[in-house]
Short mmCIF file of N, CA and C and ligand atoms in Angstrom, two decimals:
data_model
loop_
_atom_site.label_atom_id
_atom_site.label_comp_id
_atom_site.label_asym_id
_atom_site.label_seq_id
_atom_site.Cartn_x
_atom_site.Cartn_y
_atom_site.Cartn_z
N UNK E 165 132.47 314.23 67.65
CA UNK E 165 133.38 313.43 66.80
C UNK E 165 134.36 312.65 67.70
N UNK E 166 134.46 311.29 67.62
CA UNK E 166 135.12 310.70 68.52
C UNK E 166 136.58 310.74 67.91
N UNK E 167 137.54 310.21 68.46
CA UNK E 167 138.99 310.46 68.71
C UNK E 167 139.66 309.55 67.11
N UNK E 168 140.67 310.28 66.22
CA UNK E 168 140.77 309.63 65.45
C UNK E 168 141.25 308.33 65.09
N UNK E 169 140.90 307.91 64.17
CA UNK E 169 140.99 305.94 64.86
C UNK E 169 141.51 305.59 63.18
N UNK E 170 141.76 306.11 62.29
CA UNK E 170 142.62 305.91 60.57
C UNK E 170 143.47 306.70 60.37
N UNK E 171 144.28 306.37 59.53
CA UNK E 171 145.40 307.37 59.44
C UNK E 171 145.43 308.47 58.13
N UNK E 172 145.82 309.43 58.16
CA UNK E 172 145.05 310.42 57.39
C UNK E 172 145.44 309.35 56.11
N UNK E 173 146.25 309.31 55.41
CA UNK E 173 146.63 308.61 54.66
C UNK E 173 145.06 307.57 54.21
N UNK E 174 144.62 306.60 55.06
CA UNK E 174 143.50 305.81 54.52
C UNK E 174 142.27 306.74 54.67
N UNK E 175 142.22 307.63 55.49
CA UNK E 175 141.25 308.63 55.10
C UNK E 175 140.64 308.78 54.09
N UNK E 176 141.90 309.44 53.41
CA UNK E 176 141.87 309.89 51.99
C UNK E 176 141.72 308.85 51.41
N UNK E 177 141.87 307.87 51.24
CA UNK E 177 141.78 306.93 50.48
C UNK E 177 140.02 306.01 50.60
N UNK E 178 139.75 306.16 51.65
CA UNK E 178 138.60 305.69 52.24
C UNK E 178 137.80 306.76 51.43
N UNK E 179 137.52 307.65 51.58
CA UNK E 179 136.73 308.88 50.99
C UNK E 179 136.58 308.68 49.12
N UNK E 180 137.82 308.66 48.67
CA UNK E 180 137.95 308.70 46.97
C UNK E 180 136.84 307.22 46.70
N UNK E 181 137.82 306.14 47.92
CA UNK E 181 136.50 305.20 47.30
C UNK E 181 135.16 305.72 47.79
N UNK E 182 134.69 306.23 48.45
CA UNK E 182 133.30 306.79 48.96
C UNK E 182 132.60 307.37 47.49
N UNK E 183 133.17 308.05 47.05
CA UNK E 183 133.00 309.03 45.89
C UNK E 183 132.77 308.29 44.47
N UNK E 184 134.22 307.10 44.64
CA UNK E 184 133.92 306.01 43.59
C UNK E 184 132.62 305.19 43.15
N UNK E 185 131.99 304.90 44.66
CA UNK E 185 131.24 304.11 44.82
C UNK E 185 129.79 304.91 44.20
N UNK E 186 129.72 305.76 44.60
CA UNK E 186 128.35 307.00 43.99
C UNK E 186 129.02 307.07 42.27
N UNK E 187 129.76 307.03 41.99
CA UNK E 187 130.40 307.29 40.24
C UNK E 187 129.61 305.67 39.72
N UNK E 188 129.88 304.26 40.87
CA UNK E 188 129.38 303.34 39.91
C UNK E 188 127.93 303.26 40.19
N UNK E 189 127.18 304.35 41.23
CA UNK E 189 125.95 303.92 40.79
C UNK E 189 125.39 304.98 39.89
N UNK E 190 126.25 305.70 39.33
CA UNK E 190 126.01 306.61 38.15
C UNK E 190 126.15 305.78 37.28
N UNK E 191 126.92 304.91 36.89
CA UNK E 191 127.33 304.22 35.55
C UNK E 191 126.19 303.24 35.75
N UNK E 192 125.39 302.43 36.69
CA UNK E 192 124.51 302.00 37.00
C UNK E 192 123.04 302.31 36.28
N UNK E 193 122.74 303.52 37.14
CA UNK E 193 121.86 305.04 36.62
C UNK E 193 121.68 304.84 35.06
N UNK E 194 122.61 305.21 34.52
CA UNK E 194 122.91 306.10 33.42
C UNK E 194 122.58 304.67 32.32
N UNK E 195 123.22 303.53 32.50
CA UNK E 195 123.02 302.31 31.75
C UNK E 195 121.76 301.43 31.60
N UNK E 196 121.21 302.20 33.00
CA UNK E 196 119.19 301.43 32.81
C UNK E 196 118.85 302.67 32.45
N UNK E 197 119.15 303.50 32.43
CA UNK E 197 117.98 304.66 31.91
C UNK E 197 118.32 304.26 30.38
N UNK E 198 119.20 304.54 29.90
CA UNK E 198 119.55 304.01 28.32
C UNK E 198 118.88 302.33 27.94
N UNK E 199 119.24 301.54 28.69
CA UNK E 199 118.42 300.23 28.48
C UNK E 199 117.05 300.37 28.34
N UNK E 200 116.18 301.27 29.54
CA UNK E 200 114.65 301.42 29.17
C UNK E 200 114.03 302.34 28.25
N UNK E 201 114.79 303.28 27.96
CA UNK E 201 114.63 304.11 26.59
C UNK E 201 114.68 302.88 24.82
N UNK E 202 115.77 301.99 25.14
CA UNK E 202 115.78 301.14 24.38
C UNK E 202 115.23 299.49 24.89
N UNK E 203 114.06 299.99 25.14
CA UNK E 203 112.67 298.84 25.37
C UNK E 203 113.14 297.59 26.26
N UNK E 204 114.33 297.71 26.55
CA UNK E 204 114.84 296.45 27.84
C UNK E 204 114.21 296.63 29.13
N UNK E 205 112.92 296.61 29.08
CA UNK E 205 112.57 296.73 30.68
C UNK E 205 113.29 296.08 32.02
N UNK E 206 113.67 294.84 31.33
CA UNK E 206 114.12 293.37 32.90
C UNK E 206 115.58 294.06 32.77
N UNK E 207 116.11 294.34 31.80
CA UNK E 207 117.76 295.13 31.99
C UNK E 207 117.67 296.31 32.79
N UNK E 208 117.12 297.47 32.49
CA UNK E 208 116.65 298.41 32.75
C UNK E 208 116.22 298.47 34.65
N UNK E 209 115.11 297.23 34.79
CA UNK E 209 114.75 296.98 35.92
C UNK E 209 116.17 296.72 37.23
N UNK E 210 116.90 295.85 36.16
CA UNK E 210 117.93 294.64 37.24
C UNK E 210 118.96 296.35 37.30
N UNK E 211 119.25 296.82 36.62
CA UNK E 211 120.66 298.14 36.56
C UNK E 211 120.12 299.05 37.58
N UNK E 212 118.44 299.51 37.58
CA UNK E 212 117.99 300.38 38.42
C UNK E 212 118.35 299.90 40.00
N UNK E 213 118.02 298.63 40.22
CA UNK E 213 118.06 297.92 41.66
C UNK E 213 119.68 297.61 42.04
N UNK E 214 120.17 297.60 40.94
CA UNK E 214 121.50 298.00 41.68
C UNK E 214 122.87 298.99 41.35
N UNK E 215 121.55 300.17 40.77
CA UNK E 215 122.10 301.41 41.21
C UNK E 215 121.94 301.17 43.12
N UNK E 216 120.89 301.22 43.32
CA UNK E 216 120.21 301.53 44.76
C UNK E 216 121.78 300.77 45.75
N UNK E 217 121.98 299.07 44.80
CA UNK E 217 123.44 298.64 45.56
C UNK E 217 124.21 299.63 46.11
N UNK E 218 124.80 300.16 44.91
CA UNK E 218 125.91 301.14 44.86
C UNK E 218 125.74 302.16 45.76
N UNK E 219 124.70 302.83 46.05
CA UNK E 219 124.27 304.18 46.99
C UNK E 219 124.53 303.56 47.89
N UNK E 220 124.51 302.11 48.49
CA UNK E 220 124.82 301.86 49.77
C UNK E 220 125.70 301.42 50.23
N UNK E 221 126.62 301.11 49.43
CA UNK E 221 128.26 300.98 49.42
C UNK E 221 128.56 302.43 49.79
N UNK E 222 128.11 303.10 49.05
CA UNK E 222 128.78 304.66 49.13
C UNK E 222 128.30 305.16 50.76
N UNK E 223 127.44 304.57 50.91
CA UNK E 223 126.84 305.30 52.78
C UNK E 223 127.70 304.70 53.42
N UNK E 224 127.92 302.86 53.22
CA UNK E 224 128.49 302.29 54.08
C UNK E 224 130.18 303.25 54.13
N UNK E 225 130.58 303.39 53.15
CA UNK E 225 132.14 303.90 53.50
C UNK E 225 131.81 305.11 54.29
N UNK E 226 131.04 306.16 53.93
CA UNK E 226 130.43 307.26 54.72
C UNK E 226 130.63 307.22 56.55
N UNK E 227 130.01 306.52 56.30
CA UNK E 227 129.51 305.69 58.22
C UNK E 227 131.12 305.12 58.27
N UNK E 228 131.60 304.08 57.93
CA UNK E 228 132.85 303.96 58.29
C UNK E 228 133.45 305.13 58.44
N UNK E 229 133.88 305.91 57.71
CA UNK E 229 135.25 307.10 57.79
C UNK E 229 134.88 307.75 59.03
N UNK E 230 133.44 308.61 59.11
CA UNK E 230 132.85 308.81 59.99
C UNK E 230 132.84 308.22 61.67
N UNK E 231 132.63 307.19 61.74
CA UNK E 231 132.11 306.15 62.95
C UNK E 231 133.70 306.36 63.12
N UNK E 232 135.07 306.03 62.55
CA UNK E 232 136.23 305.60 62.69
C UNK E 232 136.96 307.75 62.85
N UNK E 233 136.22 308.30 63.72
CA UNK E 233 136.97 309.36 63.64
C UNK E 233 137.49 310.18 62.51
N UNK E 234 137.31 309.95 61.14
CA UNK E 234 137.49 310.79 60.40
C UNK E 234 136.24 311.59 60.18
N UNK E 235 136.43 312.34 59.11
CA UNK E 235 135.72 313.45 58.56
C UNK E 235 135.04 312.87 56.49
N UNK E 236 134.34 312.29 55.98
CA UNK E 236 133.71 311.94 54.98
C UNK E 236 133.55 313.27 54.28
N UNK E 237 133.91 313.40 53.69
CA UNK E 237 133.51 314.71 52.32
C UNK E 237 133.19 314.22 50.84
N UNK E 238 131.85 315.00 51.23
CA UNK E 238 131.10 314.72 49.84
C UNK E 238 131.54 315.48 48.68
N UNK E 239 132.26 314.95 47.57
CA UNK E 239 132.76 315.64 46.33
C UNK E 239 131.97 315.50 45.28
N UNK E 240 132.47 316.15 44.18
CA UNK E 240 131.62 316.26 42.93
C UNK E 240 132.28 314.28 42.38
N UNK E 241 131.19 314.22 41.88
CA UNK E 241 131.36 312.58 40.71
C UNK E 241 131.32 312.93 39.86
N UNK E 242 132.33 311.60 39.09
CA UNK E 242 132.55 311.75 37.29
C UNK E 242 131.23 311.86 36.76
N UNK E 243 131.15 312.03 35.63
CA UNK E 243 130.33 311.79 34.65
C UNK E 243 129.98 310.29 34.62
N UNK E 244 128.73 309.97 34.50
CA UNK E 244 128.76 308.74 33.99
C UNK E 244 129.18 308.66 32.10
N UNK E 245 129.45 307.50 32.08
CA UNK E 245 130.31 307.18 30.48
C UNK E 245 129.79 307.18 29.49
N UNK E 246 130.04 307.38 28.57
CA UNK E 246 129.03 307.15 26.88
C UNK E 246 128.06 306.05 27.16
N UNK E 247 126.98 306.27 26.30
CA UNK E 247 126.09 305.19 26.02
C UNK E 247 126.64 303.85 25.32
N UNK E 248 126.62 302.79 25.85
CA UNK E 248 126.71 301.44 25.52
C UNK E 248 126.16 301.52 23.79
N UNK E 249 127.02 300.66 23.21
CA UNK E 249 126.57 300.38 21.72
C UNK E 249 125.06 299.29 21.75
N UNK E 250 125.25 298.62 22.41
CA UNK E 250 123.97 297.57 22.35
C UNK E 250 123.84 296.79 23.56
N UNK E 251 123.18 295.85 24.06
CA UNK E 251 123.23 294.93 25.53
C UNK E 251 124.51 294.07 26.03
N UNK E 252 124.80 293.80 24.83
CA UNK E 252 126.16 293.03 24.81
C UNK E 252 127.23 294.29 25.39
N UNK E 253 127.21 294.96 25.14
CA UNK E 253 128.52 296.40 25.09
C UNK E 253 128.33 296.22 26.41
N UNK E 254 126.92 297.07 26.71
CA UNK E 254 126.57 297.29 28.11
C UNK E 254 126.78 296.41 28.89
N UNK E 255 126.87 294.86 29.23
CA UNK E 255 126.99 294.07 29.79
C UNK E 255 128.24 293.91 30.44
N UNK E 256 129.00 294.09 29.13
CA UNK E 256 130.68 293.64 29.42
C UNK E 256 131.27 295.11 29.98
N UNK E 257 130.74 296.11 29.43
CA UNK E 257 131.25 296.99 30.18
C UNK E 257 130.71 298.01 31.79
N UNK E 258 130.09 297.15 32.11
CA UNK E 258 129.24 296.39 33.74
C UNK E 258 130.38 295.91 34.24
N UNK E 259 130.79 294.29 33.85
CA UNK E 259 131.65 294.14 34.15
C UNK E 259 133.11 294.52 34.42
N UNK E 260 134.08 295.06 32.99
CA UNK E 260 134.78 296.20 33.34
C UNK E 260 134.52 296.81 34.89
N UNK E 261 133.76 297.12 35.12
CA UNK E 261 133.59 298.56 36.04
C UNK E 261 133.64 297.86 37.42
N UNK E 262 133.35 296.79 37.27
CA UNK E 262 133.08 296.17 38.72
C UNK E 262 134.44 295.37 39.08
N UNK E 263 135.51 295.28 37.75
CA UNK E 263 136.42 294.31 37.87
C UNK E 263 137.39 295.69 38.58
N UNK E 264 137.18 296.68 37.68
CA UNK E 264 137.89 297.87 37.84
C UNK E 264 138.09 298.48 39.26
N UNK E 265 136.87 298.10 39.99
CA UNK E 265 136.24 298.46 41.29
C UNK E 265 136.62 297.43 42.37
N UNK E 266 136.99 296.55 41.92
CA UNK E 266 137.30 295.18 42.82
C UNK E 266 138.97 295.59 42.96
N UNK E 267 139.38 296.00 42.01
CA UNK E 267 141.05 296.08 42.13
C UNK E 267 141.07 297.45 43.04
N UNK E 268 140.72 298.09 42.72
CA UNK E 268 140.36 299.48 44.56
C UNK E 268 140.53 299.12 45.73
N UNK E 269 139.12 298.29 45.75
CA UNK E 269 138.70 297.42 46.61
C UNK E 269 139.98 297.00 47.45
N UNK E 270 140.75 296.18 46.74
CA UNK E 270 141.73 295.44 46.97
C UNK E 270 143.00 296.22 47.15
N UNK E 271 143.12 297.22 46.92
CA UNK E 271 143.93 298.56 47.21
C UNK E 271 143.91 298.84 48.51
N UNK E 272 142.61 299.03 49.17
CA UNK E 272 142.39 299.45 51.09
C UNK E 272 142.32 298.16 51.66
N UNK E 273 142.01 297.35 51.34
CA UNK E 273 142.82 296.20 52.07
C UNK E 273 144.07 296.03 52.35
N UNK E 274 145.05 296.00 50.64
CA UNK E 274 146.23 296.15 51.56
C UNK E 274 147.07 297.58 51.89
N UNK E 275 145.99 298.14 51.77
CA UNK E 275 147.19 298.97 52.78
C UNK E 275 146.74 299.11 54.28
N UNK E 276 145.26 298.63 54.65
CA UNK E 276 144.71 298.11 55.50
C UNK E 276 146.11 297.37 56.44
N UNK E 277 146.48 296.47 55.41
CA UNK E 277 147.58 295.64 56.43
C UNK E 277 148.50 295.59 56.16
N UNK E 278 149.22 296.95 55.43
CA UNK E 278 150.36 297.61 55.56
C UNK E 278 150.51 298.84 56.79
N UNK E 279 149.53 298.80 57.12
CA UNK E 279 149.22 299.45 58.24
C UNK E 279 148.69 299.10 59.49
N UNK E 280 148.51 298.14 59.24
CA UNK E 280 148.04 297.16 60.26
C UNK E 280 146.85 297.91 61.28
N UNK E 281 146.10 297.67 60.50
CA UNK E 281 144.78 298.78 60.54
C UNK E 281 143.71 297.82 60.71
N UNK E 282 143.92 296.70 61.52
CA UNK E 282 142.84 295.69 61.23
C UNK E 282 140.98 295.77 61.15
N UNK E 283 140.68 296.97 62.20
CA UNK E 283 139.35 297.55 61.83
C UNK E 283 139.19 298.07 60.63
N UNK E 284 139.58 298.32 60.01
CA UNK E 284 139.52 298.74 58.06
C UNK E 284 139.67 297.33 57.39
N UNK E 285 140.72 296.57 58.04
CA UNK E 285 141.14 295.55 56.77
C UNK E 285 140.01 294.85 56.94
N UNK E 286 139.30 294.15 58.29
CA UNK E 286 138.27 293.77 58.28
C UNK E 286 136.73 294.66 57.51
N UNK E 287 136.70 295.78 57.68
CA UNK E 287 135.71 296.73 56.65
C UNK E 287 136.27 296.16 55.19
N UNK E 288 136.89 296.12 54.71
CA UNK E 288 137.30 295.73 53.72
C UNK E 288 136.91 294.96 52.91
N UNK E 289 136.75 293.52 53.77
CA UNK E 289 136.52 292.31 53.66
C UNK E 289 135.50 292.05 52.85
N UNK E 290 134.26 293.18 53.80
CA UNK E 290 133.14 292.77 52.87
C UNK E 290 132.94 293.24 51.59
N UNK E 291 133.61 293.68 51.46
CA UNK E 291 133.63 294.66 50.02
C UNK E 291 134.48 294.02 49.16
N UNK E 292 135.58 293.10 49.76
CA UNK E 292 135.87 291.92 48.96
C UNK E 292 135.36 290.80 48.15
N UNK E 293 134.59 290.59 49.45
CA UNK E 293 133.22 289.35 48.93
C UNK E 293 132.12 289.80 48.56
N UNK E 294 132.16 291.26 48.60
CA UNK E 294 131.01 291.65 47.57
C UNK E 294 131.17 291.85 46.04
N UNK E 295 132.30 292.45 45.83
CA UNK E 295 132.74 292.33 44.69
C UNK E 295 133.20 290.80 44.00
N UNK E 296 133.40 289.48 44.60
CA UNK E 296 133.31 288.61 43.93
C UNK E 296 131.93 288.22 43.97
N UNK E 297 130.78 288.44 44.67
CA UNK E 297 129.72 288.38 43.91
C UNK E 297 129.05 289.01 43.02
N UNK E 298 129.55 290.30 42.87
CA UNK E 298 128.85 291.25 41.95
C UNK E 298 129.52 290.68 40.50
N UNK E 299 130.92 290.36 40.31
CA UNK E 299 131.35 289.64 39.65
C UNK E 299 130.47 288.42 38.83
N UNK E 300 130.54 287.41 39.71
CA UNK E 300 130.11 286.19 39.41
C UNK E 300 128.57 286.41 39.26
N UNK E 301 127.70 287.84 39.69
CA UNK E 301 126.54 288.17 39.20
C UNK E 301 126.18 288.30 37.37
N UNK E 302 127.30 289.45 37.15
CA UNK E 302 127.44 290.06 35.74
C UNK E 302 127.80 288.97 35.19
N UNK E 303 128.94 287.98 35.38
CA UNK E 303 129.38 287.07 34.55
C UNK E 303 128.44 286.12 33.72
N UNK E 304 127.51 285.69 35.00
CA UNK E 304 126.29 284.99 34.65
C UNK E 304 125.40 285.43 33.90
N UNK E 305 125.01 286.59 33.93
CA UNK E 305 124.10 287.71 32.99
C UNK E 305 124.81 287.65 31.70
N UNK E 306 126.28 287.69 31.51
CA UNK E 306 126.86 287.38 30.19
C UNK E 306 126.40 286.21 29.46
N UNK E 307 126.66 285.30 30.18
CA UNK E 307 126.60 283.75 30.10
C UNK E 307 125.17 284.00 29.38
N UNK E 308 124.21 284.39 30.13
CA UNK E 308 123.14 283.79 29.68
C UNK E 308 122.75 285.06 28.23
N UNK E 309 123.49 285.73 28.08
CA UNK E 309 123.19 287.25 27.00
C UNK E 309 123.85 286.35 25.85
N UNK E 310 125.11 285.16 25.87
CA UNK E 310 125.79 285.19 24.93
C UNK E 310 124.92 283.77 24.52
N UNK E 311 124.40 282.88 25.31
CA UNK E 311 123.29 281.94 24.86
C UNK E 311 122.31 282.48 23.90
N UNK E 312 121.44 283.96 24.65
CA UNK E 312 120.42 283.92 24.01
C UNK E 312 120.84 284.60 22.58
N UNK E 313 122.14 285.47 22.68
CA UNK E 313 121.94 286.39 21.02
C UNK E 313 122.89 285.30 20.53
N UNK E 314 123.29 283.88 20.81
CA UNK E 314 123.71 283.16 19.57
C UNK E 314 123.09 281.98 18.84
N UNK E 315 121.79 282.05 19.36
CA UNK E 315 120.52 281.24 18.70
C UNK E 315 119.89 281.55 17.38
N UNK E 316 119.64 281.30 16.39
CA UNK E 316 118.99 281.47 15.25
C UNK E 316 117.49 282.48 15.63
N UNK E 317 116.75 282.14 16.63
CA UNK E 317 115.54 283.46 16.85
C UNK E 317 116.03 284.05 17.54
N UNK E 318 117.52 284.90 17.34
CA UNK E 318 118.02 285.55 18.62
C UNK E 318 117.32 286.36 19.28
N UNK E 319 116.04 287.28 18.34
CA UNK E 319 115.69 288.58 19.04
C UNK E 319 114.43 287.36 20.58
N UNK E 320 114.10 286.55 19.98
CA UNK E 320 113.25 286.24 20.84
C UNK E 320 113.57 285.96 22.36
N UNK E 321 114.98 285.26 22.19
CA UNK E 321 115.50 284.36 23.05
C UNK E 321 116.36 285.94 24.01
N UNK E 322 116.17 286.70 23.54
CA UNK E 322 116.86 288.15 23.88
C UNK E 322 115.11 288.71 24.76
N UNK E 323 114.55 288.77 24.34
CA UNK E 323 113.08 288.93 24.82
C UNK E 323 113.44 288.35 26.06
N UNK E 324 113.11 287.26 25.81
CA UNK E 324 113.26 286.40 26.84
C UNK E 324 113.90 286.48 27.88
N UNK E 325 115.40 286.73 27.77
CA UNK E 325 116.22 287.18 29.05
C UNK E 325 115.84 288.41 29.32
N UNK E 326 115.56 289.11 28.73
CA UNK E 326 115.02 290.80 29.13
C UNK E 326 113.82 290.43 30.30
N UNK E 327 112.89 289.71 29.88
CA UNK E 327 111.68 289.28 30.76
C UNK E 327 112.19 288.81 31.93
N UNK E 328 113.37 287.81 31.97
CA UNK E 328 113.72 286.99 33.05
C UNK E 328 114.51 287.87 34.20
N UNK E 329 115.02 288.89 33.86
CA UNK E 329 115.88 289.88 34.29
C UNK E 329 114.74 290.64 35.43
N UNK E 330 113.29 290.80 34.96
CA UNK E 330 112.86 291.95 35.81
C UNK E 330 112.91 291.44 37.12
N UNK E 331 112.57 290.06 37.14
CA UNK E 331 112.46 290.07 38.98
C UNK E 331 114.03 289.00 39.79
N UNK E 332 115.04 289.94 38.47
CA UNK E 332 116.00 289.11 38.99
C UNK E 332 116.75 289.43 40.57
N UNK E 333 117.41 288.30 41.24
CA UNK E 333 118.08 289.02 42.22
C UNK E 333 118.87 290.04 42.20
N UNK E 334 119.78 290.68 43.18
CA UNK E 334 121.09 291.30 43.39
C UNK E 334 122.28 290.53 43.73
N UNK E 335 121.62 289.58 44.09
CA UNK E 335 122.95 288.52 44.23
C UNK E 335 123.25 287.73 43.62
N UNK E 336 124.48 287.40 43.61
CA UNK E 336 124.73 285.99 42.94
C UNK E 336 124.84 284.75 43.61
N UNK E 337 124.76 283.22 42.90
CA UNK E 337 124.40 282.54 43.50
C UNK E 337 125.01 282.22 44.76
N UNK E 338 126.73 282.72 45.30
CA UNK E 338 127.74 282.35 45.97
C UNK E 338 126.72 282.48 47.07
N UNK E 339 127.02 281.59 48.21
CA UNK E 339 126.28 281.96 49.36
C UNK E 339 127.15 283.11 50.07
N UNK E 340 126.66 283.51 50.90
CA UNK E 340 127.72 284.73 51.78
C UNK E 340 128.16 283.36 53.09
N UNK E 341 129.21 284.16 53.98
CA UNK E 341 129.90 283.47 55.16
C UNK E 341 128.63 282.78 55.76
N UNK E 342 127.58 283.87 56.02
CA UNK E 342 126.77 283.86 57.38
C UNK E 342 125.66 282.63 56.71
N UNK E 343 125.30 282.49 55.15
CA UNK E 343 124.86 281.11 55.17
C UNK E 343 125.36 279.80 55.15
N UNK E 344 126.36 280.09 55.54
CA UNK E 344 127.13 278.24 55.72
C UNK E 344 126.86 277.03 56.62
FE1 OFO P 109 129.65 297.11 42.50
O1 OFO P 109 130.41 297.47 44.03
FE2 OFO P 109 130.21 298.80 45.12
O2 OFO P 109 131.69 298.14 45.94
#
């Protein structure tokens, strides 16, 4: 174990989000297994692939706390949440969770540089700009959920995005830094 390099203080804080991050790929989990029980395969499909996201957010903080001289402890996770009322529910409350998760996010940043911790605040970063794409991911999935169920053949046009969903990306359209 190399020499400690965070202060217990973001430790702890580094870790809860560690733990957080495995809770949203439970809410992940838990929201395609309910979607494919209720015949949404492309929903079902797109929630499963980024459960898998979430598990690797949760390693990446792992390896940080770790790599940075602390100690990572694996705790028990919440429950994932009630079942969604319908796609619409589920959608927006996707969002919720990620908006919920972005304001965290934005929690170890600054105390990142209230501490002037710049190897964290930079870890940070990406988890900044990941969360405005995971954002601007779901938003779009709204966008196109509130097109298709406000059409007169709604169930079809609902088909339809269900279909379009299976081989959808993980990303959203924002490019990242490194394609500019
Ligand atoms: Fe959905 O995000 Fe992890 O961080």
């Amino acid at each position: 174990m190399g020499k400690k390099r965070i202060s217990d203080k973001m430790e702890k804080v580094l870790n809860t989000q560690m733990t957080r991050e495995a809770y949203q790929a439970q809410v992940y989990l838990s929201y395609a297994s309910w979607a494919e029980v209720n015949s949404f395969a492309g929903i079902a499909n797109f929630l499963y692939g980024h459960m898998h996201e979430e598990r690797e957010h949760m390693f990446k903080f792992l390896k940080y706390i770790n790599d940075r001289g602390g100690v990572a402890k694996i705790e028990a996770i919440e429950a994932a949440p009630a079942n969604p009322k319908d796609i619409g529910d589920c959608l927006r409350k996707t969002l919720q969770h990620e908006i919920d998760n972005s304001i965290e996010v934005d929690k170890i940043a600054n105390l990142a540089h209230e501490e002037k911790d710049w190897p964290t605040f930079n870890f940070a970063q990406w988890f900044v700009k990941e969360q405005i794409e995971e954002e601007t991911l779901i938003n779009g999935i709204i966008d196109k959920y509130n097109l298709a169920s406000t059409e007169v053949d709604g169930n079809n046009s609902l088909y339809e995005m269900d279909r379009d969903l299976t081989d959808a990306s993980q990303e959203s359209e924002t490019p990242r830094e490194e394609e500019f």
